[in-house]
Coordinates of C-alpha atoms and ligand atoms in Angstrom, one line a residue:
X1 CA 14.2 14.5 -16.0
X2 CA 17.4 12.6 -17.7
X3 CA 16.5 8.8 -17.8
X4 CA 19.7 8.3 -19.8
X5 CA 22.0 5.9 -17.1
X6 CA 25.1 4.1 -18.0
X7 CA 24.0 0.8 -17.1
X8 CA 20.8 -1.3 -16.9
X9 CA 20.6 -4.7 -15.5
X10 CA 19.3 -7.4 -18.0
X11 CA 18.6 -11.1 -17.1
X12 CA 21.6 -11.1 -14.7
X13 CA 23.9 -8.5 -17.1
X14 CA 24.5 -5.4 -16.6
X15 CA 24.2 -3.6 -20.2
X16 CA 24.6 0.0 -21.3
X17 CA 22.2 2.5 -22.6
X18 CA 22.8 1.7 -26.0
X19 CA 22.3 -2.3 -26.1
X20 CA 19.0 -1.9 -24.4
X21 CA 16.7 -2.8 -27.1
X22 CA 14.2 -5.2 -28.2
X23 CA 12.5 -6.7 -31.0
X24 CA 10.0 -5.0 -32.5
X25 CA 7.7 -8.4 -32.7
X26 CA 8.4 -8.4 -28.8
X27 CA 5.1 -10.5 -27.7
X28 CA 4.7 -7.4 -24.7
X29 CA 4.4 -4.5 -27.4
X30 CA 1.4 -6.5 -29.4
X31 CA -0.7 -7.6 -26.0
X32 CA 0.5 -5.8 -23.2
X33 CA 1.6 -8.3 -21.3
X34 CA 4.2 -7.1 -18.9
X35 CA 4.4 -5.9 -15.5
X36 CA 6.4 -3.1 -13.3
X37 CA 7.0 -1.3 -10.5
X38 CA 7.7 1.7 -9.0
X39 CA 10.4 2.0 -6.6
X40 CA 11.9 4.7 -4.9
X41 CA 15.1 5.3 -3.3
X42 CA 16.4 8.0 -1.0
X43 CA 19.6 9.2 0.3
X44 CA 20.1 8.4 3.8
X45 CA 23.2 9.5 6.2
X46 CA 25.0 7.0 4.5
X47 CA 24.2 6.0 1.3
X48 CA 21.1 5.7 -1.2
X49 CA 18.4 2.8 0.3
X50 CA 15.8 1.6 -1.1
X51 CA 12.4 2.2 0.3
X52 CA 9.9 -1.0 1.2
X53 CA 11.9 -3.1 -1.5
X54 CA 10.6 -6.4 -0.1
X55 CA 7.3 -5.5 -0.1
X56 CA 7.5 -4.1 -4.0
X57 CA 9.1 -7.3 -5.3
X58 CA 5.7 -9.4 -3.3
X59 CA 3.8 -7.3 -4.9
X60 CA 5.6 -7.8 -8.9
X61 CA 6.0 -11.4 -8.2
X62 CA 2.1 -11.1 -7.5
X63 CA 1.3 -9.2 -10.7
X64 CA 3.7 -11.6 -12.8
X65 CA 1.5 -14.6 -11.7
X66 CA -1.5 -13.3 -12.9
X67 CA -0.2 -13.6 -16.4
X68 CA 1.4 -16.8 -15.4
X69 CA 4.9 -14.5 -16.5
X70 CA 7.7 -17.0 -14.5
X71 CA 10.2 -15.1 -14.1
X72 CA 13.5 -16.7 -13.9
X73 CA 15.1 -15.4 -10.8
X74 CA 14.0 -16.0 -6.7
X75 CA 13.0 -12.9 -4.7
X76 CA 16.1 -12.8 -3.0
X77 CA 18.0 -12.3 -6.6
X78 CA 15.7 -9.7 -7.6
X79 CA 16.1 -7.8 -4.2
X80 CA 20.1 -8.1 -4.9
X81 CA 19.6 -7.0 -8.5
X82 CA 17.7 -3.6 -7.5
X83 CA 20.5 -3.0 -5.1
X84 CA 23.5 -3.5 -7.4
X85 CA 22.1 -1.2 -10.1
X86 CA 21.9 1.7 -7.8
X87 CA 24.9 1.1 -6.8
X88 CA 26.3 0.8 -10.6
X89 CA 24.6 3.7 -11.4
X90 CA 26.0 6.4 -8.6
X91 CA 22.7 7.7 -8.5
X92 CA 21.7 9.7 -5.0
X93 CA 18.3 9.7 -4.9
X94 CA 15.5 8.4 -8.1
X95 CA 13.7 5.7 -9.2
X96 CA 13.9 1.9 -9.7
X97 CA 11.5 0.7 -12.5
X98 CA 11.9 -3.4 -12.9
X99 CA 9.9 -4.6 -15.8
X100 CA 9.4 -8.1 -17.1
X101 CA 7.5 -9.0 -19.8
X102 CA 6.7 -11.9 -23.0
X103 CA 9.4 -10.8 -25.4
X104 CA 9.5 -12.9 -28.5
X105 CA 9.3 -16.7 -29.8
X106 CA 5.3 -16.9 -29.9
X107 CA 3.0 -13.7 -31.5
X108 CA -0.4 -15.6 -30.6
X109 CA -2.2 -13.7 -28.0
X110 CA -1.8 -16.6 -25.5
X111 CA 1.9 -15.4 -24.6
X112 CA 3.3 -19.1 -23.5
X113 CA 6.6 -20.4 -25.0
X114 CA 7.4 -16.3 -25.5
X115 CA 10.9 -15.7 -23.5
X116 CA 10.6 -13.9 -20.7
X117 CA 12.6 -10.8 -20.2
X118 CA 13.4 -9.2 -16.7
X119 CA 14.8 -5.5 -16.8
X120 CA 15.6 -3.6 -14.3
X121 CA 17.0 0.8 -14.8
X122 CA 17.4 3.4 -11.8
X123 CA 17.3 7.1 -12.4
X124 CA 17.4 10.1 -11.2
X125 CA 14.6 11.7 -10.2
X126 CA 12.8 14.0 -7.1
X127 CA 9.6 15.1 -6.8
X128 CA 6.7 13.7 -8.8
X129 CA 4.1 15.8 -8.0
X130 CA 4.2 20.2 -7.3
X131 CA 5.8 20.5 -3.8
X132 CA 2.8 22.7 -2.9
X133 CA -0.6 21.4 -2.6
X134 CA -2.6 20.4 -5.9
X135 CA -5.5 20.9 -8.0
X136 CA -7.5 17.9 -8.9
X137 CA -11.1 17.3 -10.8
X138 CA -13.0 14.1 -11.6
X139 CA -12.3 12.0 -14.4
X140 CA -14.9 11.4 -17.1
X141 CA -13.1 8.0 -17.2
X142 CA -14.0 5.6 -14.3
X143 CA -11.1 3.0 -12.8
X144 CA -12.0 -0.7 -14.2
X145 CA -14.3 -3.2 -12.3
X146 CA -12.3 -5.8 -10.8
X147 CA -14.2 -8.1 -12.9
X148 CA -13.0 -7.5 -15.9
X149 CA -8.9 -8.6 -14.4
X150 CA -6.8 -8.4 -11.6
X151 CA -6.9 -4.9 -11.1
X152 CA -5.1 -5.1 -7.8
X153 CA -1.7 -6.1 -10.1
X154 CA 0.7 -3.7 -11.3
X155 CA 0.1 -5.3 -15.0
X156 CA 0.3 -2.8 -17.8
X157 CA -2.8 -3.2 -20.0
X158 CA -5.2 -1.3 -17.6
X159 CA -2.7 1.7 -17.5
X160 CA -4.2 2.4 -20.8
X161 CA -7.1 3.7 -18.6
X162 CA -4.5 5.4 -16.7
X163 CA -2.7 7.6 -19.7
X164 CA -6.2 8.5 -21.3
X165 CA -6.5 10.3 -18.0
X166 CA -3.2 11.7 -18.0
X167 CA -3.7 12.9 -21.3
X168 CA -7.1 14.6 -20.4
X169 CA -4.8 15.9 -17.6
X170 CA -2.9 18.2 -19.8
X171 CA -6.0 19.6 -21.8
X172 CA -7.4 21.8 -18.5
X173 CA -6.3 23.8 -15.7
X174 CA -6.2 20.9 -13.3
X175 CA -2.9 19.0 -11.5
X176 CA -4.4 15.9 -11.6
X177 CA -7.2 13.8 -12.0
X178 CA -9.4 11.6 -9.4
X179 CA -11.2 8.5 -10.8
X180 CA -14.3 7.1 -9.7
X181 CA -15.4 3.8 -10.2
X182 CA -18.0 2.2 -12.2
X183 CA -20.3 2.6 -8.9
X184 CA -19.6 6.6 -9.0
X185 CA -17.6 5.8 -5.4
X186 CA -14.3 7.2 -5.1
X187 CA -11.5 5.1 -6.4
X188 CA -8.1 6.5 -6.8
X189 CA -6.0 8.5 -8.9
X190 CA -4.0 6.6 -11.7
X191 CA -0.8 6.7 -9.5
X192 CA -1.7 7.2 -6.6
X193 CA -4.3 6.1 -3.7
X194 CA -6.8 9.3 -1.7
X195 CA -7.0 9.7 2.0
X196 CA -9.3 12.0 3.5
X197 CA -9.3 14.0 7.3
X198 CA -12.8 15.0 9.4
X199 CA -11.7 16.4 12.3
X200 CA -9.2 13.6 13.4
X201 CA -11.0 10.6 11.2
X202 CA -8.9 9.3 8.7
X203 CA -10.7 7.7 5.5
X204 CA -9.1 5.9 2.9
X205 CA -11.7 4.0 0.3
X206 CA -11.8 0.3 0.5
X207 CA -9.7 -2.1 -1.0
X208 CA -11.7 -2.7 -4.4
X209 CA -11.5 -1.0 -7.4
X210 CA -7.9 0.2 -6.3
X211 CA -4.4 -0.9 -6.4
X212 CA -4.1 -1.1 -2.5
X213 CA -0.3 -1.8 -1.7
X214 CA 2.6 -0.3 -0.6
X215 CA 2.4 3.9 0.2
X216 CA -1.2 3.1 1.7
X217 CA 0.1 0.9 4.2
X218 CA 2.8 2.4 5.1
X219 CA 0.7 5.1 5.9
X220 CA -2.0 3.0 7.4
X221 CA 0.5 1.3 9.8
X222 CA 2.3 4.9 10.5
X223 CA -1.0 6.9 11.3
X224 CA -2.0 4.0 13.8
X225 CA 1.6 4.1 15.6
X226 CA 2.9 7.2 15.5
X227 CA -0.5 9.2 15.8
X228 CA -2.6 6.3 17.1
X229 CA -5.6 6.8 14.9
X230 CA -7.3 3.9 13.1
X231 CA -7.9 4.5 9.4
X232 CA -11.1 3.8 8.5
X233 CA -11.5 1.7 4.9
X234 CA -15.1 2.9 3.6
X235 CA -17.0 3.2 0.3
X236 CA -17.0 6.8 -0.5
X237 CA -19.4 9.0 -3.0
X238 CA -18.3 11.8 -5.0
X239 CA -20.9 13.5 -2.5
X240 CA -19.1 13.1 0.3
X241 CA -16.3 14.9 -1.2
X242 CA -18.1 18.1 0.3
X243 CA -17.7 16.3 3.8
X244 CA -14.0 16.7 4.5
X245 CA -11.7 18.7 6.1
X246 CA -8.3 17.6 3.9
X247 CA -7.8 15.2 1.2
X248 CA -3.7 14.2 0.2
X249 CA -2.6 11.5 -2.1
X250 CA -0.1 8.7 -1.7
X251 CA 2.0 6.7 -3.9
X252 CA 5.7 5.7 -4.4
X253 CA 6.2 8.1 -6.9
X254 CA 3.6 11.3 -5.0
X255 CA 5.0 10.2 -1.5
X256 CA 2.5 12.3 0.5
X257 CA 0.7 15.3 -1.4
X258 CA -1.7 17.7 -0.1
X259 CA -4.8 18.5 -2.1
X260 CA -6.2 22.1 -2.5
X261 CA -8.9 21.8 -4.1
X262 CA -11.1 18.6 -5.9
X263 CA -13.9 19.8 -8.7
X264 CA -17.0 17.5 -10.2
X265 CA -20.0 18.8 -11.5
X266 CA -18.9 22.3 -11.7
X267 CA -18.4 22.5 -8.1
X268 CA -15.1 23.1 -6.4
X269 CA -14.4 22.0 -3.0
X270 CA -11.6 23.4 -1.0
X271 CA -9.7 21.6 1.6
X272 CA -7.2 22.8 4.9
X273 CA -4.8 19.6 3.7
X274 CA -2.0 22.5 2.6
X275 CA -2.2 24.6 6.3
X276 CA 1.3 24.2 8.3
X277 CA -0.6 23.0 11.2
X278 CA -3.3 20.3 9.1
X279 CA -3.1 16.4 9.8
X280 CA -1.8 16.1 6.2
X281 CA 1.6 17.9 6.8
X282 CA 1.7 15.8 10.3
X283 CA 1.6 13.2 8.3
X284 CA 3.3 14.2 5.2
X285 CA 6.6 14.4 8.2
X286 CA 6.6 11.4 9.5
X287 CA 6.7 9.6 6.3
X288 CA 9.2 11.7 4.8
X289 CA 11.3 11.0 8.4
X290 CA 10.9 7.3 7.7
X291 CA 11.6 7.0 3.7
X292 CA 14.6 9.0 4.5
X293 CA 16.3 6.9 7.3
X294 CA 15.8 9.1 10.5
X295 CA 13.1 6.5 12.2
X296 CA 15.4 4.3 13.9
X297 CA 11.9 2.3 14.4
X298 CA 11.2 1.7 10.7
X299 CA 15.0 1.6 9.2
X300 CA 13.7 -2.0 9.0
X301 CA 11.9 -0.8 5.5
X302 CA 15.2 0.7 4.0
X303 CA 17.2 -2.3 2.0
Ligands
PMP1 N1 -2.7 3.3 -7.8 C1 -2.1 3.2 -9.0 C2 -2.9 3.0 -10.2 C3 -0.7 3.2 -9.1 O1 -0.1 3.0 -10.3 C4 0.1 3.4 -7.9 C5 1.6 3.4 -8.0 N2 2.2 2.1 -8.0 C6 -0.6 3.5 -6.7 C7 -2.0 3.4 -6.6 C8 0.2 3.6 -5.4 O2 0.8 2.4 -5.1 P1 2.1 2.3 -4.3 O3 2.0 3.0 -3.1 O4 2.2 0.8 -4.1 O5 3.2 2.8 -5.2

């Protein structure tokens, strides 16, 4: 994967590679405080669009309020700023990371009177996840309680929790990881959320202990009007795991990924989610006929 693009947009300039750098008393790399997305965009049959842009920049205006972050642009100049730099950078298909965090003027922990800095890059990039269908165990680590912050923010400090897994990650024979939550019900991976299929049930776990945004409904919303089944939003236990037909992820970044096999407790449960005919690949289709433009229906999420 090159990251390296000509051009990234800084509080309204466009800047190159090289000038992209920051103090190292930058408030954000003491405390954490800053907050991102993920954002893809695809090539369509005529020219790179962003998918669900709208509902990404709701969702970082969201997380910047919870750390009372104001960021100095409307949601209209954001949504203008994402498109320009794909344009700048000539990039077909990637990624759109926006980040805005404290940068420097105050080093107490409470970040006020800090300037606030709003980046946005694009890059180049495909698949996330193995095209194929995955292997995935239990965490030892569980996903924070929302008590302890506003876990359903896309805020940087509780990815900590999220690259201790992805560390653990590398140290087995796994693909990924699934987290529980403090409860021991299933949660989510740390980028992505789980649905499940018995016989044509679908089952996603409740909005909680998750990040529940974009990818989930979009594929809540497509499931219902494209195959007309209700997902249902339950509290699931690692148990249950041994209940289901197919399992996939979703995220921005996973899209829609089939799950071969989940493992807790020494046990191994395989799913159908990879078969040409399962529900997963059904579904995996229609998504990847709406992110790319050919659903005249939902070209309404493409900016
Ligand atoms: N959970 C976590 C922890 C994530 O980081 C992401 C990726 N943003 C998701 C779920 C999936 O969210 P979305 O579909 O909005 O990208």
């Amino acid at each position: 994967m090159n990251i390296k693009t000509p051009y990234i947009w800084k509080n309204w300039d466009f800047i190159k590679w090289e000038e992209a750098m920051d103090h190292n008393l930058t408030h954000s790399l003491h405390y954490w405080t800053w907050v991102f997305e993920w954002i893809r965009f695809y090539p369509t049959d005529r020219w790179p669009k962003i998918f669900r842009l709208e509902e990404h920049i709701d969702r970082l205006f969201y997380s910047a309020s919870t750390l009372e972050l104001k960021i100095p642009f409307t949601k209209e100049e954001i949504k203008k700023a994402h498109i320009d730099i794909v344009a700048k950078s000539w990039i077909e298909s990637g990624y759109l990371r926006p980040i805005i965090y404290y940068g420097t003027g105050k080093m107490w922990m409470n970040p006020e009177w800090a300037k606030v800095e709003t980046v946005i890059s694009a890059w180049n990039w495909w698949k996330y996840l193995a095209d194929t269908a995955i292997k995935v165990k239990v965490s030892k680590y569980k996903r924070m309680h929302p008590e302890t912050a506003n876990i359903d923010a896309k805020v940087s400090w509780w990815y900590y929790n999220n690259v201790l897994v992805s560390l653990e990650v590398k140290k087995e024979n796994f693909d990924e990881w699934l987290l529980l939550d403090t409860n021991w019900f299933i949660a989510e991976w740390p980028g992505e959320n789980i649905f499940f299929i018995k016989w044509s049930d679908i089952i996603t776990p409740k909005a909680w202990t998750i990040l529940p945004w974009i990818t989930r409904a979009t594929i809540i919303e497509l499931v219902q009007s494209k195959l007309n089944i209700k997902v249902k939003e339950e509290k699931i236990l690692q148990e249950q795991l041994e209940y289901f037909d197919e399992a996939f992820f979703v995220g921005t970044a996973a899209e829609v990924t089939p799950i071969w096999s989940i493992s807790f407790n020494s046990k191994n449960i395989n799913y159908l989610s990879w078969e040409k005919n399962s529900l997963t690949e059904k579904i995996k289709k229609i998504y990847f006929s709406v992110v790319m433009g050919k659903d005249e229906e939902y070209k309404k999420w493409l900016s």
